[in-house]
Amino acid sequence: MKNFTYYVPTKIHFGENQVQHLPEEVASVGKRVLLVYGGGSIKKLGLYDKVYNLLADCTIVECNGIEPNPRIASVRKGVELCKTHNIDVVLAVGGGSVLDASKAIAAGACSDEDAWELILDAKKIKAALPIISVLTLSATGSEMDQTAVITNPETKSKKGFANDLLFPKVSICDPTYTYTVNAFQSASGVADIMSHIMETFFHHEAGCDISDQVAIDLLKTCVKYGPVLLDEPNHYEARANIMWASTWAINGFLVSGPGKNWSCHAMQHILSAYYDVTHGATLALLEPAWLSYILNDTNKDRIARFAREVFNVEEENTYKCAQKGIQKLYEFFTVTMKLPKNFAELGIPNDANFKELAEECVKSRPGGKIGGYETLEANDVFEIYKRCF
Amino acid sequence: MKNFTYYVPTKIHFGENQVQHLPEEVASVGKRVLLVYGGGSIKKLGLYDKVYNLLADCTIVECNGIEPNPRIASVRKGVELCKTHNIDVVLAVGGGSVLDASKAIAAGACSDEDAWELILDAKKIKAALPIISVLTLSATGSEMDQTAVITNPETKSKKGFANDLLFPKVSICDPTYTYTVNAFQSASGVADIMSHIMETFFHHEAGCDISDQVAIDLLKTCVKYGPVLLDEPNHYEARANIMWASTWAINGFLVSGPGKNWSCHAMQHILSAYYDVTHGATLALLEPAWLSYILNDTNKDRIARFAREVFNVEEENTYKCAQKGIQKLYEFFTVTMKLPKNFAELGIPNDANFKELAEECVKSRPGGKIGGYETLEANDVFEIYKRCF
């Protein structure tokens, strides 16, 4: 078990109608609110009106139209609004994209630097406005972490950044707000959650019993309740368990001990910088392709454990067991959860320049390679992409 | 799943030599330190000297001699020292007792009321000094929660209280500081941890998959590593896993969803107010006695699940399976972990007035009963005590 620092100060109000806490939580930090949201879904949900009713005493300035892969232009617009209107608190109402944009806005609002500079070097973030969120989508876990991902179309880059000042002060997680999330987005969310867990579960560190076992539990929770989201979108327990799993997949608990060994997200980010593909659905293809590519004598025990404990694979031969588990994972995503079966279905043409994408994927990383669970060079990334064709 | 609020802002530095973070953490809140500790064990550990070396720039005032069941007189002494010396931060170096006393001191230092009044009505706590802890014993979980228990010998009461202002700001959890904890105290700690988990795991709320499964994992971690503490006291992974399990057993995560349904701690507190018995060792007798007493047709499935998943009991009949699991639990504590087999061995005479103790146990509680997993009246508590003779 590696040494670690665990620090997650976000307060979570979880459950139906917990939005009732919004007035007291906002009042504790100010009266001038930047309301950040995406398209019209929060209006259809009735959440937009509810927020206005609950915050009748506040001045609300709107920053809407945040994109699914939020862009730096939206962040800059939000920063400008904060400075012009002397905003006290950023209120993110939406999913991970709205939350990520809000984090960048909260940092940019307290700095003279351009927001993209802060994203490129998050140590430059010395202050941030408090962030409060009302979550409407279970996927990224951004409601309880200090990280965000912003896309810059000019430089074709999708950049993750982190700073402890960016933990939401409060997140309101009401599973009923996710009832209207459609089957594809629900399934992509589950794939995103599971990928966060798998990126951590596959490590080489001994003695991380608690993290390992909780990772398995969260994966089993996804496998149990994920399909329910498609069949019974208004199933409270299913939405609630997926929402809570989503939060714990990536809030710092699972990496406490194993450390961070991520691989697939790097391969995903470069794809979505070039193609407007859904994050989770892309990971649903990359995760099994990656596992099948890296499977070897050293890691076969761990992948077989995943197969046995998450998918109940019964197979004595460790190598075969691991292979069967990977196949089960692919089938879970593409058959059970009805996600795209290959890059073409996802929206990435088969004649895309995967060699160049693979090279670009690794070039900005330390030593020009992905140093995750198993080290990946450009050629490895290319081979993994090929398995997703 | 019940609605809940999860809020645990304590920063944990976990692992060997993480005490190196002490200077920066203390510096972030001040220079005048009240060092709270118990007997001489931190001197034997070398931790006392280390703290003085690391905090050479600070003014340190000592409050030592905190008892295993910390008493209000020690708290009052600490409060007085804080006020006299204008203390900025309370540094608790020790186990749960030292931490609990430090919480009460931190609250008392910021109030004109007598500390016992704050403990009797924790809503009166409106401010508290920041608390930093260096943990030397895995048991109570006080390093990452907002609760404490203080004993008042004058009124023969042992009173728990909670306030969000009492979360330690930082806790340093170095498993190597627990190497010298003797077999009895190590075993009592494991029993305390397991009792915290069981107090929550036994509930009637549906759909709490994540909490339930993590509870099982933490129990399995205790069953796996607990015996190692007795055989190889310097086993890092064992000490580390027990320490991390201890923190998560009671920091608010497990009750998120099921809510709080505790039973055995109430029965324990009254015993240790009258007899100077070790908290965990007493719980090790009460938990199996309580489970065997309450076992019925409604709760047999859950107790059987505990038996199957924690102790690998293979028995088709649910009722018998539950019974076997309870027996395994008793044997784990008293045979494997070598804890006392009954009240007499523990230090409570068989001619103690258990009827009166049982009545006193329930009388201060809402409705004059313990409203935990299964409602317990005075007579039930008496019957459970009898099973521990």
mmCIF file of C-alpha atoms in Angstrom, chain B residues 40-361:
data_model
loop_
_atom_site.group_PDB
_atom_site.id
_atom_site.type_symbol
_atom_site.label_atom_id
_atom_site.label_comp_id
_atom_site.label_asym_id
_atom_site.label_seq_id
_atom_site.Cartn_x
_atom_site.Cartn_y
_atom_site.Cartn_z
ATOM 1 C CA GLY B 40 4.192 7.700 28.364
ATOM 2 C CA SER B 41 3.608 5.556 25.270
ATOM 3 C CA ILE B 42 4.292 8.389 22.821
ATOM 4 C CA LYS B 43 7.638 8.916 24.548
ATOM 5 C CA LYS B 44 8.551 5.227 24.145
ATOM 6 C CA LEU B 45 7.558 5.494 20.481
ATOM 7 C CA GLY B 46 9.900 8.441 20.010
ATOM 8 C CA LEU B 47 6.917 10.409 18.804
ATOM 9 C CA TYR B 48 7.064 12.921 21.648
ATOM 10 C CA ASP B 49 10.595 13.980 20.685
ATOM 11 C CA LYS B 50 9.714 13.940 17.003
ATOM 12 C CA VAL B 51 6.799 16.310 17.549
ATOM 13 C CA TYR B 52 9.038 18.727 19.482
ATOM 14 C CA ASN B 53 11.677 18.582 16.736
ATOM 15 C CA LEU B 54 9.170 19.104 13.943
ATOM 16 C CA LEU B 55 7.456 21.965 15.769
ATOM 17 C CA ALA B 56 10.599 23.729 16.977
ATOM 18 C CA ASP B 57 9.126 27.041 15.769
ATOM 19 C CA CYS B 58 5.980 26.666 17.868
ATOM 20 C CA THR B 59 5.102 27.281 21.485
ATOM 21 C CA ILE B 60 3.952 23.961 22.919
ATOM 22 C CA VAL B 61 1.858 23.663 26.073
ATOM 23 C CA GLU B 62 1.260 20.132 27.367
ATOM 24 C CA CYS B 63 -1.948 18.528 28.533
ATOM 25 C CA ASN B 64 -1.062 14.937 29.387
ATOM 26 C CA GLY B 65 -2.461 12.080 31.421
ATOM 27 C CA ILE B 66 -5.638 11.669 29.368
ATOM 28 C CA GLU B 67 -7.334 8.485 30.661
ATOM 29 C CA PRO B 68 -8.443 5.497 28.522
ATOM 30 C CA ASN B 69 -12.062 6.544 29.107
ATOM 31 C CA PRO B 70 -11.330 10.272 29.101
ATOM 32 C CA ARG B 71 -12.836 12.210 31.973
ATOM 33 C CA ILE B 72 -14.381 15.619 32.174
ATOM 34 C CA ALA B 73 -11.702 16.752 34.668
ATOM 35 C CA SER B 74 -9.015 16.254 32.001
ATOM 36 C CA VAL B 75 -11.122 18.182 29.525
ATOM 37 C CA ARG B 76 -11.571 21.057 31.967
ATOM 38 C CA LYS B 77 -7.819 21.113 32.585
ATOM 39 C CA GLY B 78 -7.187 21.334 28.799
ATOM 40 C CA VAL B 79 -9.744 24.105 28.356
ATOM 41 C CA GLU B 80 -8.101 26.105 31.117
ATOM 42 C CA LEU B 81 -4.682 25.683 29.474
ATOM 43 C CA CYS B 82 -6.059 26.855 26.098
ATOM 44 C CA LYS B 83 -7.544 29.961 27.639
ATOM 45 C CA THR B 84 -4.503 30.772 29.780
ATOM 46 C CA HIS B 85 -1.997 30.269 26.966
ATOM 47 C CA ASN B 86 -4.058 31.632 24.094
ATOM 48 C CA ILE B 87 -3.767 28.380 22.165
ATOM 49 C CA ASP B 88 -4.283 28.311 18.341
ATOM 50 C CA VAL B 89 -4.509 24.587 17.698
ATOM 51 C CA VAL B 90 -5.108 21.387 19.650
ATOM 52 C CA LEU B 91 -2.660 18.639 18.668
ATOM 53 C CA ALA B 92 -3.885 15.217 19.760
ATOM 54 C CA VAL B 93 -1.162 12.562 19.771
ATOM 55 C CA GLY B 94 -2.586 9.218 20.796
ATOM 56 C CA GLY B 95 -5.633 7.012 20.331
ATOM 57 C CA GLY B 96 -9.347 7.640 20.411
ATOM 58 C CA SER B 97 -9.402 8.760 24.046
ATOM 59 C CA VAL B 98 -6.846 11.483 23.428
ATOM 60 C CA LEU B 99 -8.726 12.528 20.298
ATOM 61 C CA ASP B 100 -12.074 12.599 22.081
ATOM 62 C CA ALA B 101 -10.674 14.662 24.937
ATOM 63 C CA SER B 102 -9.099 17.009 22.388
ATOM 64 C CA LYS B 103 -12.443 17.552 20.679
ATOM 65 C CA ALA B 104 -14.085 18.490 23.954
ATOM 66 C CA ILE B 105 -11.141 20.753 24.812
ATOM 67 C CA ALA B 106 -11.264 22.430 21.382
ATOM 68 C CA ALA B 107 -14.946 23.219 21.907
ATOM 69 C CA GLY B 108 -14.593 24.286 25.527
ATOM 70 C CA ALA B 109 -11.731 26.635 24.665
ATOM 71 C CA CYS B 110 -14.080 28.724 22.513
ATOM 72 C CA SER B 111 -16.964 28.893 24.978
ATOM 73 C CA ASP B 112 -17.807 30.527 28.288
ATOM 74 C CA GLU B 113 -19.897 27.516 29.288
ATOM 75 C CA ASP B 114 -18.500 24.647 31.320
ATOM 76 C CA ALA B 115 -17.328 21.872 28.977
ATOM 77 C CA TRP B 116 -19.778 19.334 30.433
ATOM 78 C CA GLU B 117 -22.672 21.609 29.459
ATOM 79 C CA LEU B 118 -21.401 21.591 25.857
ATOM 80 C CA ILE B 119 -21.191 17.797 25.925
ATOM 81 C CA LEU B 120 -24.722 17.476 27.285
ATOM 82 C CA ASP B 121 -26.031 19.764 24.522
ATOM 83 C CA ALA B 122 -23.590 19.864 21.594
ATOM 84 C CA LYS B 123 -25.746 22.416 19.754
ATOM 85 C CA LYS B 124 -24.281 24.940 22.194
ATOM 86 C CA ILE B 125 -20.887 24.478 20.473
ATOM 87 C CA LYS B 126 -20.628 27.524 18.202
ATOM 88 C CA ALA B 127 -16.876 27.486 17.594
ATOM 89 C CA ALA B 128 -13.916 25.216 18.231
ATOM 90 C CA LEU B 129 -10.153 25.430 17.920
ATOM 91 C CA PRO B 130 -8.747 23.502 14.949
ATOM 92 C CA ILE B 131 -7.739 19.946 15.851
ATOM 93 C CA ILE B 132 -4.817 18.075 14.313
ATOM 94 C CA SER B 133 -4.186 14.476 15.286
ATOM 95 C CA VAL B 134 -1.389 11.939 15.097
ATOM 96 C CA LEU B 135 -2.983 8.542 15.605
ATOM 97 C CA THR B 136 -1.298 5.756 17.604
ATOM 98 C CA LEU B 137 -4.159 3.266 17.981
ATOM 99 C CA SER B 138 -6.708 1.878 15.503
ATOM 100 C CA ALA B 139 -10.112 1.580 17.094
ATOM 101 C CA THR B 140 -12.488 4.454 17.569
ATOM 102 C CA GLY B 141 -12.327 6.199 14.191
ATOM 103 C CA SER B 142 -12.272 9.505 16.046
ATOM 104 C CA GLU B 143 -9.530 10.688 13.664
ATOM 105 C CA MET B 144 -12.080 11.234 10.899
ATOM 106 C CA ASP B 145 -15.371 11.978 12.592
ATOM 107 C CA GLN B 146 -17.082 14.749 14.524
ATOM 108 C CA THR B 147 -18.014 12.744 17.598
ATOM 109 C CA ALA B 148 -16.437 12.115 20.987
ATOM 110 C CA VAL B 149 -17.302 10.331 24.208
ATOM 111 C CA ILE B 150 -16.471 11.782 27.628
ATOM 112 C CA THR B 151 -17.027 10.207 31.044
ATOM 113 C CA ASN B 152 -18.253 12.122 34.060
ATOM 114 C CA PRO B 153 -17.538 10.008 37.168
ATOM 115 C CA GLU B 154 -19.594 12.343 39.395
ATOM 116 C CA THR B 155 -22.799 11.625 37.481
ATOM 117 C CA LYS B 156 -21.722 8.073 36.487
ATOM 118 C CA SER B 157 -22.351 8.949 32.852
ATOM 119 C CA LYS B 158 -20.425 8.344 29.648
ATOM 120 C CA LYS B 159 -21.814 10.753 27.079
ATOM 121 C CA GLY B 160 -21.329 10.812 23.316
ATOM 122 C CA PHE B 161 -21.727 14.098 21.473
ATOM 123 C CA ALA B 162 -21.217 15.383 17.932
ATOM 124 C CA ASN B 163 -20.752 18.648 16.132
ATOM 125 C CA ASP B 164 -19.414 19.329 12.631
ATOM 126 C CA LEU B 165 -16.967 21.832 14.124
ATOM 127 C CA LEU B 166 -15.163 18.910 15.777
ATOM 128 C CA PHE B 167 -13.887 17.101 12.692
ATOM 129 C CA PRO B 168 -10.099 17.059 12.966
ATOM 130 C CA LYS B 169 -8.724 19.378 10.319
ATOM 131 C CA VAL B 170 -5.917 16.914 9.623
ATOM 132 C CA SER B 171 -5.158 13.420 10.895
ATOM 133 C CA ILE B 172 -1.837 11.720 10.409
ATOM 134 C CA CYS B 173 -2.308 7.951 10.281
ATOM 135 C CA ASP B 174 0.990 6.095 10.329
ATOM 136 C CA PRO B 175 0.470 2.349 10.800
ATOM 137 C CA THR B 176 3.979 1.909 12.221
ATOM 138 C CA TYR B 177 2.951 3.875 15.340
ATOM 139 C CA THR B 178 0.632 0.983 16.179
ATOM 140 C CA TYR B 179 3.378 -1.691 16.076
ATOM 141 C CA THR B 180 3.863 -1.451 19.843
ATOM 142 C CA VAL B 181 0.175 -1.730 20.734
ATOM 143 C CA ASN B 182 -0.053 -4.957 22.746
ATOM 144 C CA ALA B 183 -2.109 -7.981 21.791
ATOM 145 C CA PHE B 184 -5.022 -7.212 24.123
ATOM 146 C CA GLN B 185 -5.347 -3.596 23.019
ATOM 147 C CA SER B 186 -4.944 -4.566 19.362
ATOM 148 C CA ALA B 187 -7.668 -7.172 19.705
ATOM 149 C CA SER B 188 -9.943 -4.753 21.556
ATOM 150 C CA GLY B 189 -9.397 -2.238 18.771
ATOM 151 C CA VAL B 190 -10.415 -4.785 16.145
ATOM 152 C CA ALA B 191 -13.534 -5.604 18.176
ATOM 153 C CA ASP B 192 -14.384 -1.913 18.423
ATOM 154 C CA ILE B 193 -13.951 -1.446 14.662
ATOM 155 C CA MET B 194 -16.056 -4.512 13.867
ATOM 156 C CA SER B 195 -18.753 -3.396 16.278
ATOM 157 C CA HIS B 196 -18.954 0.007 14.538
ATOM 158 C CA ILE B 197 -19.458 -1.758 11.233
ATOM 159 C CA MET B 198 -22.000 -4.248 12.593
ATOM 160 C CA GLU B 199 -23.982 -1.541 14.359
ATOM 161 C CA THR B 200 -24.587 -0.089 10.892
ATOM 162 C CA PHE B 201 -24.730 -3.231 8.761
ATOM 163 C CA PHE B 202 -27.709 -4.554 10.711
ATOM 164 C CA HIS B 203 -30.535 -2.374 9.411
ATOM 165 C CA HIS B 204 -33.899 -2.807 7.700
ATOM 166 C CA GLU B 205 -33.482 -0.332 4.821
ATOM 167 C CA ALA B 206 -33.683 -1.696 1.253
ATOM 168 C CA GLY B 207 -31.395 -0.832 -1.646
ATOM 169 C CA CYS B 208 -28.248 0.155 0.290
ATOM 170 C CA ASP B 209 -26.019 -2.025 -1.890
ATOM 171 C CA ILE B 210 -22.884 0.071 -1.622
ATOM 172 C CA SER B 211 -22.962 0.622 2.127
ATOM 173 C CA ASP B 212 -23.857 -3.024 2.750
ATOM 174 C CA GLN B 213 -21.116 -4.402 0.579
ATOM 175 C CA VAL B 214 -18.453 -2.058 1.904
ATOM 176 C CA ALA B 215 -19.481 -3.033 5.446
ATOM 177 C CA ILE B 216 -18.933 -6.691 4.558
ATOM 178 C CA ASP B 217 -15.541 -5.832 3.009
ATOM 179 C CA LEU B 218 -14.394 -3.951 6.074
ATOM 180 C CA LEU B 219 -15.481 -6.819 8.321
ATOM 181 C CA LYS B 220 -13.607 -9.283 6.111
ATOM 182 C CA THR B 221 -10.548 -7.051 6.285
ATOM 183 C CA CYS B 222 -10.729 -7.194 10.099
ATOM 184 C CA VAL B 223 -11.155 -10.969 10.112
ATOM 185 C CA LYS B 224 -8.216 -11.381 7.730
ATOM 186 C CA TYR B 225 -5.741 -8.981 9.314
ATOM 187 C CA GLY B 226 -6.899 -8.937 12.956
ATOM 188 C CA PRO B 227 -5.163 -12.224 13.889
ATOM 189 C CA VAL B 228 -1.985 -11.056 12.119
ATOM 190 C CA LEU B 229 -1.697 -8.215 14.655
ATOM 191 C CA LEU B 230 -1.296 -10.820 17.411
ATOM 192 C CA ASP B 231 1.187 -13.014 15.547
ATOM 193 C CA GLU B 232 3.243 -10.361 13.760
ATOM 194 C CA PRO B 233 2.741 -7.011 15.494
ATOM 195 C CA ASN B 234 5.094 -5.257 13.043
ATOM 196 C CA HIS B 235 3.271 -6.437 9.902
ATOM 197 C CA TYR B 236 2.825 -3.226 7.912
ATOM 198 C CA GLU B 237 0.001 -4.306 5.601
ATOM 199 C CA ALA B 238 -1.971 -5.731 8.520
ATOM 200 C CA ARG B 239 -1.583 -2.605 10.652
ATOM 201 C CA ALA B 240 -2.330 -0.405 7.626
ATOM 202 C CA ASN B 241 -5.470 -2.255 6.585
ATOM 203 C CA ILE B 242 -6.799 -2.324 10.144
ATOM 204 C CA MET B 243 -6.071 1.386 10.537
ATOM 205 C CA TRP B 244 -7.834 2.308 7.293
ATOM 206 C CA ALA B 245 -10.769 0.005 8.110
ATOM 207 C CA SER B 246 -11.036 1.679 11.495
ATOM 208 C CA THR B 247 -11.372 5.103 9.904
ATOM 209 C CA TRP B 248 -14.021 4.066 7.384
ATOM 210 C CA ALA B 249 -16.024 2.018 9.870
ATOM 211 C CA ILE B 250 -17.447 5.117 11.487
ATOM 212 C CA ASN B 251 -16.733 8.249 9.454
ATOM 213 C CA GLY B 252 -20.236 8.635 8.049
ATOM 214 C CA PHE B 253 -19.878 6.575 4.879
ATOM 215 C CA LEU B 254 -21.542 3.384 6.101
ATOM 216 C CA VAL B 255 -24.588 5.157 7.565
ATOM 217 C CA SER B 256 -25.153 6.968 4.247
ATOM 218 C CA GLY B 257 -28.286 5.207 3.096
ATOM 219 C CA PRO B 258 -29.116 2.882 5.996
ATOM 220 C CA GLY B 259 -29.159 5.626 8.627
ATOM 221 C CA LYS B 260 -28.050 5.021 12.210
ATOM 222 C CA ASN B 261 -29.415 2.006 14.089
ATOM 223 C CA TRP B 262 -26.894 1.443 16.838
ATOM 224 C CA SER B 263 -27.656 -0.862 19.760
ATOM 225 C CA CYS B 264 -24.580 -2.321 21.444
ATOM 226 C CA HIS B 265 -22.728 0.899 22.163
ATOM 227 C CA ALA B 266 -25.531 2.085 24.411
ATOM 228 C CA MET B 267 -25.285 -1.161 26.372
ATOM 229 C CA GLN B 268 -21.510 -0.781 26.565
ATOM 230 C CA HIS B 269 -21.381 2.838 27.702
ATOM 231 C CA ILE B 270 -23.313 2.239 30.872
ATOM 232 C CA LEU B 271 -21.042 -0.683 31.799
ATOM 233 C CA SER B 272 -17.870 1.329 31.378
ATOM 234 C CA ALA B 273 -19.316 4.199 33.364
ATOM 235 C CA TYR B 274 -19.528 1.781 36.349
ATOM 236 C CA TYR B 275 -16.589 -0.543 35.679
ATOM 237 C CA ASP B 276 -13.245 0.398 34.169
ATOM 238 C CA VAL B 277 -13.594 -2.122 31.353
ATOM 239 C CA THR B 278 -12.003 -1.848 27.922
ATOM 240 C CA HIS B 279 -14.528 -0.569 25.405
ATOM 241 C CA GLY B 280 -13.744 -2.944 22.524
ATOM 242 C CA ALA B 281 -13.385 -6.041 24.691
ATOM 243 C CA THR B 282 -16.819 -5.362 26.176
ATOM 244 C CA LEU B 283 -18.350 -4.946 22.726
ATOM 245 C CA ALA B 284 -16.772 -8.243 21.700
ATOM 246 C CA LEU B 285 -19.077 -9.924 24.239
ATOM 247 C CA LEU B 286 -22.120 -7.757 23.657
ATOM 248 C CA GLU B 287 -22.281 -8.060 19.852
ATOM 249 C CA PRO B 288 -22.718 -11.857 19.641
ATOM 250 C CA ALA B 289 -24.933 -11.876 22.743
ATOM 251 C CA TRP B 290 -27.133 -9.175 21.186
ATOM 252 C CA LEU B 291 -27.331 -10.937 17.802
ATOM 253 C CA SER B 292 -28.226 -14.281 19.365
ATOM 254 C CA TYR B 293 -30.906 -12.565 21.468
ATOM 255 C CA ILE B 294 -32.561 -10.614 18.631
ATOM 256 C CA LEU B 295 -32.360 -13.329 15.952
ATOM 257 C CA ASN B 296 -35.871 -13.875 14.567
ATOM 258 C CA ASP B 297 -37.729 -14.663 11.337
ATOM 259 C CA THR B 298 -37.590 -11.059 10.136
ATOM 260 C CA ASN B 299 -33.867 -10.497 10.533
ATOM 261 C CA LYS B 300 -32.540 -14.023 9.986
ATOM 262 C CA ASP B 301 -31.754 -13.371 6.297
ATOM 263 C CA ARG B 302 -29.508 -10.472 7.090
ATOM 264 C CA ILE B 303 -27.696 -12.216 9.918
ATOM 265 C CA ALA B 304 -27.251 -15.254 7.662
ATOM 266 C CA ARG B 305 -25.794 -13.016 4.947
ATOM 267 C CA PHE B 306 -23.309 -11.751 7.518
ATOM 268 C CA ALA B 307 -22.489 -15.369 8.429
ATOM 269 C CA ARG B 308 -21.992 -16.425 4.803
ATOM 270 C CA GLU B 309 -20.047 -13.434 3.556
ATOM 271 C CA VAL B 310 -17.890 -12.602 6.575
ATOM 272 C CA PHE B 311 -17.282 -16.073 8.024
ATOM 273 C CA ASN B 312 -17.921 -18.265 4.961
ATOM 274 C CA VAL B 313 -20.558 -20.289 6.809
ATOM 275 C CA GLU B 314 -21.983 -22.919 4.470
ATOM 276 C CA GLU B 315 -25.412 -23.886 5.755
ATOM 277 C CA GLU B 316 -28.580 -23.910 3.679
ATOM 278 C CA ASN B 317 -31.016 -23.364 6.523
ATOM 279 C CA THR B 318 -31.097 -19.604 7.021
ATOM 280 C CA TYR B 319 -31.815 -19.666 10.736
ATOM 281 C CA LYS B 320 -29.068 -22.202 11.450
ATOM 282 C CA CYS B 321 -26.700 -20.295 9.202
ATOM 283 C CA ALA B 322 -27.315 -17.119 11.196
ATOM 284 C CA GLN B 323 -26.753 -19.012 14.466
ATOM 285 C CA LYS B 324 -23.504 -20.483 13.182
ATOM 286 C CA GLY B 325 -22.328 -17.037 12.096
ATOM 287 C CA ILE B 326 -22.992 -15.622 15.556
ATOM 288 C CA GLN B 327 -21.046 -18.497 17.110
ATOM 289 C CA LYS B 328 -18.170 -17.861 14.665
ATOM 290 C CA LEU B 329 -18.179 -14.202 15.670
ATOM 291 C CA TYR B 330 -17.973 -15.095 19.359
ATOM 292 C CA GLU B 331 -15.151 -17.552 18.667
ATOM 293 C CA PHE B 332 -13.319 -15.051 16.503
ATOM 294 C CA PHE B 333 -13.246 -12.563 19.355
ATOM 295 C CA THR B 334 -12.649 -14.917 22.268
ATOM 296 C CA VAL B 335 -10.527 -17.696 20.731
ATOM 297 C CA THR B 336 -8.757 -16.235 17.694
ATOM 298 C CA MET B 337 -8.333 -12.724 19.105
ATOM 299 C CA LYS B 338 -7.944 -14.052 22.684
ATOM 300 C CA LEU B 339 -10.333 -11.547 24.265
ATOM 301 C CA PRO B 340 -12.177 -12.301 27.559
ATOM 302 C CA LYS B 341 -14.838 -14.998 27.241
ATOM 303 C CA ASN B 342 -17.361 -13.479 29.661
ATOM 304 C CA PHE B 343 -18.035 -10.523 31.933
ATOM 305 C CA ALA B 344 -16.161 -12.083 34.845
ATOM 306 C CA GLU B 345 -12.955 -12.411 32.799
ATOM 307 C CA LEU B 346 -13.469 -8.851 31.613
ATOM 308 C CA GLY B 347 -13.738 -7.487 35.133
ATOM 309 C CA ILE B 348 -17.483 -7.124 35.692
ATOM 310 C CA PRO B 349 -18.517 -9.284 38.683
ATOM 311 C CA ASN B 350 -21.348 -11.735 38.115
ATOM 312 C CA ASP B 351 -23.181 -10.273 41.088
ATOM 313 C CA ALA B 352 -23.285 -6.790 39.574
ATOM 314 C CA ASN B 353 -26.758 -5.317 39.573
ATOM 315 C CA PHE B 354 -27.455 -5.914 35.874
ATOM 316 C CA LYS B 355 -31.170 -5.191 36.273
ATOM 317 C CA GLU B 356 -30.398 -1.699 37.501
ATOM 318 C CA LEU B 357 -27.720 -1.192 34.842
ATOM 319 C CA ALA B 358 -30.175 -2.262 32.137
ATOM 320 C CA GLU B 359 -32.760 0.168 33.410
ATOM 321 C CA GLU B 360 -30.266 2.993 33.554
ATOM 322 C CA CYS B 361 -29.084 2.101 30.036
#
